[in-house]
Coordinates of C-alpha atoms in Angstrom, one line a residue:
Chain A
X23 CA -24.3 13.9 35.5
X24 CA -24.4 10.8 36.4
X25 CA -21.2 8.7 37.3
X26 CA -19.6 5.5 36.4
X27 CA -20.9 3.7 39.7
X28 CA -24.4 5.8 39.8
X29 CA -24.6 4.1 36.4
X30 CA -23.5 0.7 37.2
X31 CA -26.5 1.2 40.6
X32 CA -28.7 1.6 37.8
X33 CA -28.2 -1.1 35.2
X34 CA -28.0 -3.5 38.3
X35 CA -31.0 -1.7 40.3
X36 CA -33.0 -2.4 36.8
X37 CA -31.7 -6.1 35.9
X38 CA -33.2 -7.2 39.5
X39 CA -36.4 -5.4 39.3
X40 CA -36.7 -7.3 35.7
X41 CA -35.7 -10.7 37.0
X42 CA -37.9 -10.6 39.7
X43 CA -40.8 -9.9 37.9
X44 CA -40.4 -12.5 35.5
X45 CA -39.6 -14.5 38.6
X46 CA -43.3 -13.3 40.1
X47 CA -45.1 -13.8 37.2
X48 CA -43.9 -17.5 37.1
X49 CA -44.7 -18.1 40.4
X50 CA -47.7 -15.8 40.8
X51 CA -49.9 -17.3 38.3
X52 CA -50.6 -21.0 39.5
X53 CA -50.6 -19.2 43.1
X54 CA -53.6 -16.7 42.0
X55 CA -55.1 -19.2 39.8
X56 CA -55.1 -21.9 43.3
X57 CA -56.0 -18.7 45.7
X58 CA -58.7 -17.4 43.5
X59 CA -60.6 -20.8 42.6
X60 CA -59.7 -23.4 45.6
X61 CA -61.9 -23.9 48.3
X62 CA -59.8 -24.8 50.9
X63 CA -61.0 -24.0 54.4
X64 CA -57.3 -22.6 55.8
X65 CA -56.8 -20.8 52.3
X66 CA -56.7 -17.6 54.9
X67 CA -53.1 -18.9 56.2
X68 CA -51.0 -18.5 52.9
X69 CA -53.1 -15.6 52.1
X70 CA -51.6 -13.9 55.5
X71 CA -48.1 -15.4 54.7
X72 CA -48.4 -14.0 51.1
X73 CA -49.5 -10.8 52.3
X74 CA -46.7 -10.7 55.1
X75 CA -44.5 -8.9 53.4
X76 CA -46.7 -5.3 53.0
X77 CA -46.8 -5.0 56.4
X78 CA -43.3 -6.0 57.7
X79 CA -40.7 -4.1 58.0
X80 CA -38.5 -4.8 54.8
X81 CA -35.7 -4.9 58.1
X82 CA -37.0 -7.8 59.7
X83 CA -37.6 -9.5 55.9
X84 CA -33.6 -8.7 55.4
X85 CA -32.7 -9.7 59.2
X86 CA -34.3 -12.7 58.9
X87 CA -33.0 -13.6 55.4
X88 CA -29.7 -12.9 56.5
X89 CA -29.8 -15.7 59.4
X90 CA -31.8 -18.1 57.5
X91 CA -29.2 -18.2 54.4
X92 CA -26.3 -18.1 56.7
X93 CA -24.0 -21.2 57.0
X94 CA -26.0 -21.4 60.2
X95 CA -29.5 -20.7 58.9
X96 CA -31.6 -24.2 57.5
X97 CA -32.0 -22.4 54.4
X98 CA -27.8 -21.8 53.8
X99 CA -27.3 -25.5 55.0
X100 CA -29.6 -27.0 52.5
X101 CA -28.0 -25.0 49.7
X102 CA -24.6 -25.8 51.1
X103 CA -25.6 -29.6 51.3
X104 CA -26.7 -29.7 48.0
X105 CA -23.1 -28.0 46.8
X106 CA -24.7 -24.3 45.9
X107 CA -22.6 -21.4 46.8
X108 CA -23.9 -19.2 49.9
X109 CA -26.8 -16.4 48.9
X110 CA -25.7 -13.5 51.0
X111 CA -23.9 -10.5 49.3
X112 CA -24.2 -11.7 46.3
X113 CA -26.8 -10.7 43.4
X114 CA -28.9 -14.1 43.1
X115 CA -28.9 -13.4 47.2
X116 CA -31.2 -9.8 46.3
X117 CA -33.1 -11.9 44.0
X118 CA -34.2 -14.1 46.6
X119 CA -35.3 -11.8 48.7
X120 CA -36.7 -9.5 46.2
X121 CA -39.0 -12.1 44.9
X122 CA -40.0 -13.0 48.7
X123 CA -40.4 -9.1 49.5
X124 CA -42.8 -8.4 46.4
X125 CA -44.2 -11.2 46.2
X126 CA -47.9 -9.5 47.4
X127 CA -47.9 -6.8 44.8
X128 CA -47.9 -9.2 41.9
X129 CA -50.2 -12.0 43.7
X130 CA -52.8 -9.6 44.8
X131 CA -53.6 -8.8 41.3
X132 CA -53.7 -11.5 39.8
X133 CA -55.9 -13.5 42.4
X134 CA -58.1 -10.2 42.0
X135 CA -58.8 -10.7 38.3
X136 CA -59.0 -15.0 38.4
X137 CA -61.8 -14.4 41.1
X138 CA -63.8 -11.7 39.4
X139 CA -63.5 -14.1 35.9
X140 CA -64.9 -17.0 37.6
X141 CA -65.1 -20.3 36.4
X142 CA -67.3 -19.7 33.6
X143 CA -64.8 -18.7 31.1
X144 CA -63.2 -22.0 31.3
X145 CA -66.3 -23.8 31.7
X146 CA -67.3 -22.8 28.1
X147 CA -64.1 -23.4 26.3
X148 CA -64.0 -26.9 27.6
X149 CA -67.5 -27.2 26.3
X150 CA -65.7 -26.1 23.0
X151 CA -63.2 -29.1 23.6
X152 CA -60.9 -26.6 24.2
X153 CA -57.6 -28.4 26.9
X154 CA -56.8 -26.8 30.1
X155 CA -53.2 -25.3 28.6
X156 CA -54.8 -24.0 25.5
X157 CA -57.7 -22.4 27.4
X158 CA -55.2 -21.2 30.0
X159 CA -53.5 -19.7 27.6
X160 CA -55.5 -18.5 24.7
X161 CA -58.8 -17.7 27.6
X162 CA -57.9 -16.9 30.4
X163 CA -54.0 -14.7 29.6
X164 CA -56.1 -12.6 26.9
X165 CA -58.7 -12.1 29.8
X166 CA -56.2 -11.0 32.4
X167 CA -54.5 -8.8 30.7
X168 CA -55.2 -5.9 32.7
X169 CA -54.3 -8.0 36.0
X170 CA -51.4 -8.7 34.1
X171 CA -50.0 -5.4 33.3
X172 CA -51.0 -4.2 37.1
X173 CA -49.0 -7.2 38.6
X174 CA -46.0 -6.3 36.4
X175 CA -45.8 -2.7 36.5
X176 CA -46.1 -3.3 40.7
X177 CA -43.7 -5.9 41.3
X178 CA -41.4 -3.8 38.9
X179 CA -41.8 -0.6 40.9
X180 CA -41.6 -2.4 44.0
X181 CA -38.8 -4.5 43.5
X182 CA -36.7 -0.8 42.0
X183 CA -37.8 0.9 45.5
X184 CA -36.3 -1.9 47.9
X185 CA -33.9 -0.9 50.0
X186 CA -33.9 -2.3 54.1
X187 CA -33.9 -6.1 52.7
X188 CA -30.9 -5.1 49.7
X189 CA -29.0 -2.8 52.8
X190 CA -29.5 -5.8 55.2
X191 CA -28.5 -8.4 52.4
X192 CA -26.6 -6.9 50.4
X193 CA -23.3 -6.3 51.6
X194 CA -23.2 -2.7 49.0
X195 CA -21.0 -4.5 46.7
X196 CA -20.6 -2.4 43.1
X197 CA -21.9 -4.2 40.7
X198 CA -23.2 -7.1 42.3
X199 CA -25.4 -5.5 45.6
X200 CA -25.2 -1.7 45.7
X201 CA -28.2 -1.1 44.2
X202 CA -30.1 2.5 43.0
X203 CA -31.7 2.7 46.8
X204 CA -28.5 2.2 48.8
X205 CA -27.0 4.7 46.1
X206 CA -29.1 7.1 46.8
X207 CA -28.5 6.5 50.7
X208 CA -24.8 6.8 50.2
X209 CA -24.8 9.7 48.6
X210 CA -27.0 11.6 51.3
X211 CA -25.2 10.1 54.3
X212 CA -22.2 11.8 52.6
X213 CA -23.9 15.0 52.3
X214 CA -23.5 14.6 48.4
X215 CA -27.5 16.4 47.7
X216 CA -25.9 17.0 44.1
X217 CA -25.9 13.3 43.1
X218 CA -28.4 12.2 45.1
X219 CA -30.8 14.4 43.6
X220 CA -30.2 13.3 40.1
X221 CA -30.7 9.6 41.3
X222 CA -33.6 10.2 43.3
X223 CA -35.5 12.1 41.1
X224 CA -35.1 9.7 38.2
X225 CA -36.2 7.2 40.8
X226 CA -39.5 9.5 41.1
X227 CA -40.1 10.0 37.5
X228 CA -39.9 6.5 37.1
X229 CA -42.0 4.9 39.8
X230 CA -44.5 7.8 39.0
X231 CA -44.7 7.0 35.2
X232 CA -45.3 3.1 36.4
X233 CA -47.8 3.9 38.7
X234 CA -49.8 6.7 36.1
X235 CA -49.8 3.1 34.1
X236 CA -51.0 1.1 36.7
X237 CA -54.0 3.6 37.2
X238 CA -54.6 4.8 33.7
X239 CA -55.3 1.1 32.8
X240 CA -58.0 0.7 35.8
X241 CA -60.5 3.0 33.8
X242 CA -59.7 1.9 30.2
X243 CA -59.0 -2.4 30.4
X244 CA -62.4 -3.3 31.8
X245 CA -62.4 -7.2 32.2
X246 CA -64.8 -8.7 30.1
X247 CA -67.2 -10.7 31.5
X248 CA -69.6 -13.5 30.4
Chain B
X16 CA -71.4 23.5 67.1
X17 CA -72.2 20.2 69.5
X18 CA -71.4 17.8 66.6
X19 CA -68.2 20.1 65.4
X20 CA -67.5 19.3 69.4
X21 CA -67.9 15.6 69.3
X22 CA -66.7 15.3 66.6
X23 CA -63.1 16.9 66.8
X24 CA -63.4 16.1 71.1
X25 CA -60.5 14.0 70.6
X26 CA -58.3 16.7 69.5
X27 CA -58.6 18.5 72.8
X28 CA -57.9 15.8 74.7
X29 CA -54.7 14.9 72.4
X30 CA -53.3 18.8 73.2
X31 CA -54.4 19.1 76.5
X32 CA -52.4 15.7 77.0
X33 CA -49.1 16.8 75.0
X34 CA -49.5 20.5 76.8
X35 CA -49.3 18.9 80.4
X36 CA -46.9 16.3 79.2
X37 CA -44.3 18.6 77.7
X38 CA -44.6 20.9 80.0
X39 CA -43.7 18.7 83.0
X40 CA -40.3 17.3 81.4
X41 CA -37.2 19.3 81.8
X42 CA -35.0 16.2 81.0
X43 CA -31.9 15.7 79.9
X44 CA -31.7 14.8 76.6
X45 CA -28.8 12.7 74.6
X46 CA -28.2 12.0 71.6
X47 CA -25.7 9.5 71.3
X48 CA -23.8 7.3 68.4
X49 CA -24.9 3.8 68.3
X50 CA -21.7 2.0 69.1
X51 CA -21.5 4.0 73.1
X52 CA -25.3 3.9 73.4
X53 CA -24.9 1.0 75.9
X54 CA -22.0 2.4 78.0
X55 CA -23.8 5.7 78.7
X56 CA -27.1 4.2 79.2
X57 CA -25.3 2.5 82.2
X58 CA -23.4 5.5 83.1
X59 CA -26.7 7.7 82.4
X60 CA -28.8 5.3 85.2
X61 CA -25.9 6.6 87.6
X62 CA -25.9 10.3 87.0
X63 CA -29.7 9.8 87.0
X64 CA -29.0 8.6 90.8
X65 CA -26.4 10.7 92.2
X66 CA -28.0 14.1 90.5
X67 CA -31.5 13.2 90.2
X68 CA -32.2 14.5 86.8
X69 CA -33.9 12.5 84.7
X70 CA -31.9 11.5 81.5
X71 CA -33.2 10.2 78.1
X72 CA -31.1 8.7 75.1
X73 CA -31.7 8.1 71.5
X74 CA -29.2 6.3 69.3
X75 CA -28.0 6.1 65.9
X76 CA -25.6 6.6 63.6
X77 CA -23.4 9.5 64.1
X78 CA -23.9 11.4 60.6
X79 CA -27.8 10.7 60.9
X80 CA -28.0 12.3 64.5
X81 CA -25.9 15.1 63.1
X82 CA -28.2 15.9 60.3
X83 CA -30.9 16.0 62.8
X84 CA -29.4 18.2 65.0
X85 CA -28.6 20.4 62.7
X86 CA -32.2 20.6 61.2
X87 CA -33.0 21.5 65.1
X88 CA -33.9 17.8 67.3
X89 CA -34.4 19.0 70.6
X90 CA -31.0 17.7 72.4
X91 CA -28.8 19.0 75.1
X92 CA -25.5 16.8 74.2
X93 CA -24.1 15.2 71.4
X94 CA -22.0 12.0 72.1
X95 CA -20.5 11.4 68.5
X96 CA -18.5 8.5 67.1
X97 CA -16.0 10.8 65.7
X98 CA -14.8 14.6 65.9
X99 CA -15.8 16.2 63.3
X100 CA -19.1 16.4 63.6
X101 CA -19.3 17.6 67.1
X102 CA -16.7 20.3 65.1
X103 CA -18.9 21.5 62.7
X104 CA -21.8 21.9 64.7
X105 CA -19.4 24.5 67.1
X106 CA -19.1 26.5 63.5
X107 CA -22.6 26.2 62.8
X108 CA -23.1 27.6 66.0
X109 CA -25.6 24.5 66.9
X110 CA -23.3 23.6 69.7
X111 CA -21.9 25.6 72.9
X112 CA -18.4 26.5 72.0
X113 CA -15.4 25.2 74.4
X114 CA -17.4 22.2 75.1
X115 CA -15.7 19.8 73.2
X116 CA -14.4 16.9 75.1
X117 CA -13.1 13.3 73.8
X118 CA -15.0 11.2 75.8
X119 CA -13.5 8.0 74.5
X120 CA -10.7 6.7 71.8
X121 CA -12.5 3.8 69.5
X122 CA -10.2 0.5 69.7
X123 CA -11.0 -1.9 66.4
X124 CA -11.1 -5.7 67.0
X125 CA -10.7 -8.7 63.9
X126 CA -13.5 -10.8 64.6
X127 CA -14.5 -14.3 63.5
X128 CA -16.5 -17.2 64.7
X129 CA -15.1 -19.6 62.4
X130 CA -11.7 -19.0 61.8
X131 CA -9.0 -19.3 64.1
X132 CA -7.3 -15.7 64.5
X133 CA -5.2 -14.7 67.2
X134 CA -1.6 -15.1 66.5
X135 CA -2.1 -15.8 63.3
X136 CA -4.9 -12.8 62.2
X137 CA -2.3 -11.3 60.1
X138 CA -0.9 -14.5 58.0
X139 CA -4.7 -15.5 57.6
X140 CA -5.6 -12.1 56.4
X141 CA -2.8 -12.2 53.8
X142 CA -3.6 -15.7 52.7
X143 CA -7.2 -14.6 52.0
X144 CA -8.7 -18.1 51.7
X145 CA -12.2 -16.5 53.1
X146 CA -15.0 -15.6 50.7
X147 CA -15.9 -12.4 52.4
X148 CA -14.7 -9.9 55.0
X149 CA -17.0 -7.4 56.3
X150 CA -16.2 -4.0 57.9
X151 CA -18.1 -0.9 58.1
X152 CA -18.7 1.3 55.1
X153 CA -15.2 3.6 54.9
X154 CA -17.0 7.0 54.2
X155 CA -20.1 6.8 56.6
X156 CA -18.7 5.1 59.6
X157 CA -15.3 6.1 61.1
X158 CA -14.6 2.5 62.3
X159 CA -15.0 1.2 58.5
X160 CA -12.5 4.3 57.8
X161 CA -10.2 3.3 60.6
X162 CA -11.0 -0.6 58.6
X163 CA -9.9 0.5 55.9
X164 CA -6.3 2.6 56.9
X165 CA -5.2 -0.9 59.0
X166 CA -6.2 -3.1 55.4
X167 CA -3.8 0.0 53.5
X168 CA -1.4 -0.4 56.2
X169 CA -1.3 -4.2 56.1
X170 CA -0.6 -3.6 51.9
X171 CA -4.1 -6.0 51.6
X172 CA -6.8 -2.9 50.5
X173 CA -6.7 -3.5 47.3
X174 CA -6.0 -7.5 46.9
X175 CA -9.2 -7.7 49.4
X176 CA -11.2 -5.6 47.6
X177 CA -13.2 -8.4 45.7
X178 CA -14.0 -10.2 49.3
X179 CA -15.1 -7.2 51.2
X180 CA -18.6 -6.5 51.9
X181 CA -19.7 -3.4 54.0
X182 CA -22.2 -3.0 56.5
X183 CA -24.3 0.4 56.6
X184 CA -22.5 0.8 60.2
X185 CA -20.7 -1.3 62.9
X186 CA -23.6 -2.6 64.4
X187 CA -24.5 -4.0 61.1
X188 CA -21.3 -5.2 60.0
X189 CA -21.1 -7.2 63.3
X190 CA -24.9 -8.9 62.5
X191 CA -22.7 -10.2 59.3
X192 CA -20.5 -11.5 61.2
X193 CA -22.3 -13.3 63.8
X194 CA -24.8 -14.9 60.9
X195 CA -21.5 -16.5 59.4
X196 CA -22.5 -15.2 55.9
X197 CA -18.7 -13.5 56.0
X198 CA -16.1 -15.5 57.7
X199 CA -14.6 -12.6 59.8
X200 CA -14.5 -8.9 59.9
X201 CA -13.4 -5.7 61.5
X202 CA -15.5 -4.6 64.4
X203 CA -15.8 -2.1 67.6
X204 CA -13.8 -3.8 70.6
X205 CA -16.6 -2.4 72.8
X206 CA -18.8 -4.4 70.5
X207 CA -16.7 -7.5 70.9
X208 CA -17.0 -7.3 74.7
X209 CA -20.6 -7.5 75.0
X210 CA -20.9 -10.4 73.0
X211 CA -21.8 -13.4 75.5
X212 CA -18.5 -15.3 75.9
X213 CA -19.7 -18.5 74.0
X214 CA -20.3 -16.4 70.7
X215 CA -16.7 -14.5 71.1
X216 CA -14.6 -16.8 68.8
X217 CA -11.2 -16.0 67.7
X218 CA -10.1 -12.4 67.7
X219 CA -7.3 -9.7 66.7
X220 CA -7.2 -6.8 68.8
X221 CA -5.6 -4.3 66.1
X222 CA -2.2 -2.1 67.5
X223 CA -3.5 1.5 67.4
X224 CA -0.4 2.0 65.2
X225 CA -2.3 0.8 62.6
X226 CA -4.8 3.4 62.1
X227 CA -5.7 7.1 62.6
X228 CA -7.5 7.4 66.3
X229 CA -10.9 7.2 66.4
X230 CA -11.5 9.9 68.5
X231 CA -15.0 10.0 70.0
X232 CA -15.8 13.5 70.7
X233 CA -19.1 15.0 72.8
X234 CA -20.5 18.4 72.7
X235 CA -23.0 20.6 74.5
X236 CA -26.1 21.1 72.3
X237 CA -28.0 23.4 75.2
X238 CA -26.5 25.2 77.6
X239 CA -27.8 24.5 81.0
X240 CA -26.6 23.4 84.3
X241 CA -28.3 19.5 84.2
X242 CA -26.1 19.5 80.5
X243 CA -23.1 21.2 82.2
X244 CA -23.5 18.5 85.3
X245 CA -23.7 15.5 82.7
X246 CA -20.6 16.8 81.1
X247 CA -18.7 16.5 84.6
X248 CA -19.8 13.9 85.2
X249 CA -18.7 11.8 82.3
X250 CA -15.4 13.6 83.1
X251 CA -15.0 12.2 86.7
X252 CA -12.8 9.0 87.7
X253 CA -15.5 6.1 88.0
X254 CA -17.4 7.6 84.5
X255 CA -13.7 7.1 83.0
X256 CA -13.4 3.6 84.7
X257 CA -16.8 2.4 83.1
X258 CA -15.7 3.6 79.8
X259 CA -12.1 1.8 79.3
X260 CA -14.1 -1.1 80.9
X261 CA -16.5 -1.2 78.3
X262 CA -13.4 -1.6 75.6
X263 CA -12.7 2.3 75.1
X264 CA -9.1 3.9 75.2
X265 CA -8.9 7.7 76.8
X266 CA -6.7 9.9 75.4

């Protein structure tokens, strides 16, 4: 049913979505955490930036990328001067952009659940000489759960549905670029329905079942508040 | 009945104003493949001149205009960036039989801003010390094909094949080009001669030898005598003249 390359789309198609995820998360927390808790008057700006990329065209995000990382671009000087090997077409390229183009959907959560947890939380486990890192991790992680799971199972979903910044960046190079997206664009452009199909309705399944997680979770993780 | 009024008021005025609109146009409309979209807009503000009907143009990609057609997009003429399409449509009976015409033969150009081509295209090519040369994906765009036969021809398809990236279409595969993310590539010689002269670099313009034509045909979507006009026109001396100009062969 589904062919050697079709197969190869996938493995790589999920490998990025995975990456970048663990990428967001990484990133995404102390970003939340500052977002959600600083008072800062211009606060607004990297909120804007960070929400950027919902509204752009993922064309201009890929068009962009793809000057900026050239040999010409600031961003493919700097990594040229400090002896790293140029972005575009290659995987650890998509992975740049990927964390860049989902970087809202994992964010946006998490700033959600830091503000509506407040301060308190923290507050009282310092009183019970609890550290920052252990309350961080043993407070505020358990309480976040929910924002947790929502931020994952959206950048995931995301990152697996990308396709104008991969098809600008990419290069559709098997196993390194051509991703599920610009699989399933192949295959229609050549009129091959039969193929596309099978890839673009396991893309559906999928994003569906992630989604039905997403929501499901809304009614049944409450946060817990003090 | 007053509220149901105000309320959906806007409505009316939205028909009334695509009513009046649509039925004032009787325009000529093109559909036409990227790569030629700024030739016949230039030749389209002539015809526009000399016959006075109004002409409108959307681009893309040949295979995407083709599907759209053939789901029923409201155009009079097809300008393709290769023949079968323009084919098919005939035996789909979407297009007016017997109005086939090549408007234009593709010509393919090695490109680089880096590098220095010329003479020496072919001995660089061979050499391969580049880390990525882009053409035109080989099964959706017939320049990438045409890419492709000169690369088999050359004996360097598959030795290349780990440096070759492939842009969605020309106009793409020249973007990665010009960002100098791959060192040099194959691209349309129309393309290369639009470029401002600063940005043109070093370049190979391939012998037609090297590949199959890429024959650029045009059809009549709608019969009619503004779409049978256009059609002579495009066939008359200075239309021709514009078109090698631009970096075309004729046939």
């Amino acid at each position: 049913m589904l062919n050697a390359a079709d197969l190869t789309a996938l493995s790589l198609t999920l490998q990025l979505a995975a990456i970048t995820t663990g990428i967001l998360l990484l990133i995404g927390t102390p970003l939340a955490w500052w977002l959600a808790h600083s008072r800062w008057r211009f606060r607004f700006i990297l909120e804007t930036c960070i929400a950027l990329p919902l509204v752009l065209p993922p064309t201009v995000l890929g068009f962009y990328l793809l000057q900026m990382l050239g040999p010409r671009g600031w961003l493919g000087s700097l990594i040229h001067d400090f002896g790293g090997e140029p972005l575009a077409f290659t995987f650890e390229g998509l992975l740049f952009g990927s964390v860049i183009y989902s970087l809202p959907f994992v964010v946006q959560p998490l700033q959600d659940t830091f503000q509506s947890m407040g301060r308190r939380p923290l507050e009282i486990a310092a009183t019970l000489r609890a550290g920052p890192i252990d309350s961080f991790f043993n407070v505020v992680i358990p309480m976040a759960r929910a924002g947790y799971i929502t931020a994952a199972m959206l950048g995931f979903a995301h990152t697996l549905g990308e396709f104008g910044v991969v098809l600008m960046l990419g290069g559709n190079i098997p196993g390194e670029t051509r991703v599920l997206s610009i699989a399933i664009y192949d295959h229609v452009e050549r009129l091959e329905y039969a193929q596309a199909h099978v890839l673009a309705g396991g893309m559906l399944l999928l994003s569906f079942c992630l989604l039905l997680t997403v929501y499901s979770l809304r009614g049944r993780l409450r946060l817990v508040r003090l | 009945m007053k509220f149901q009024l105000q309320r959906h008021g806007w409505m009316l005025v939205l028909a009334g104003w695509l009513f009046f609109s649509t039925s004032q146009a009787d325009e000529l409309r093109i559909a036409v493949a990227s790569n030629f979209a700024p030739v016949l807009e230039q030749l389209a503000a002539d015809f526009q001149k000399s016959s006075g009907h109004a002409v409108v143009l959307s681009a893309g990609a040949t295979g995407k205009l083709y599907t759209q057609i053939s789901s029923g997009a409201p155009f009079d003429l097809f300008f393709a960036a290769d023949n079968d399409k323009p084919a098919k449509l005939v035996t789909e009976h979407k297009a007016v039989a017997g109005t086939v015409y090549t408007y234009a033969l593709g010509q393919l150009v090695l490109w680089s801003t880096t590098l220095n081509l010329g003479a020496n295209a072919q001995v660089i090519l061979k050499a391969g010390d580049f880390r990525h040369l882009a053409i035109a994906s080989p099964s959706l765009a017939p320049y990438g094909m045409a890419a492709q036969q000169v690369l088999e021809k050359l004996q360097l398809w598959q030795p290349l094949q780990t440096k070759l990236v492939q842009g969605e279409n020309i106009a793409q595969t020249l973007q990665f080009i010009e960002s100098g993310n791959a060192e040099l590539g194959f691209i349309a010689l129309a393309q290369w001669l639009a470029l401002p002269a600063q940005q043109r670099g070093t370049s190979w313009q391939i012998p037609a030898e090297l590949h199959a034509p890429i024959t650029q045909d045009a059809v009549i979507l709608k019969d009619g005598t503004a779409a049978r006009a256009f059609m002579a026109f495009i066939k008359s001396a200075a239309a021709k003249a514009a078109i090698t100009k631009a970096g075309y062969a004729l046939p």
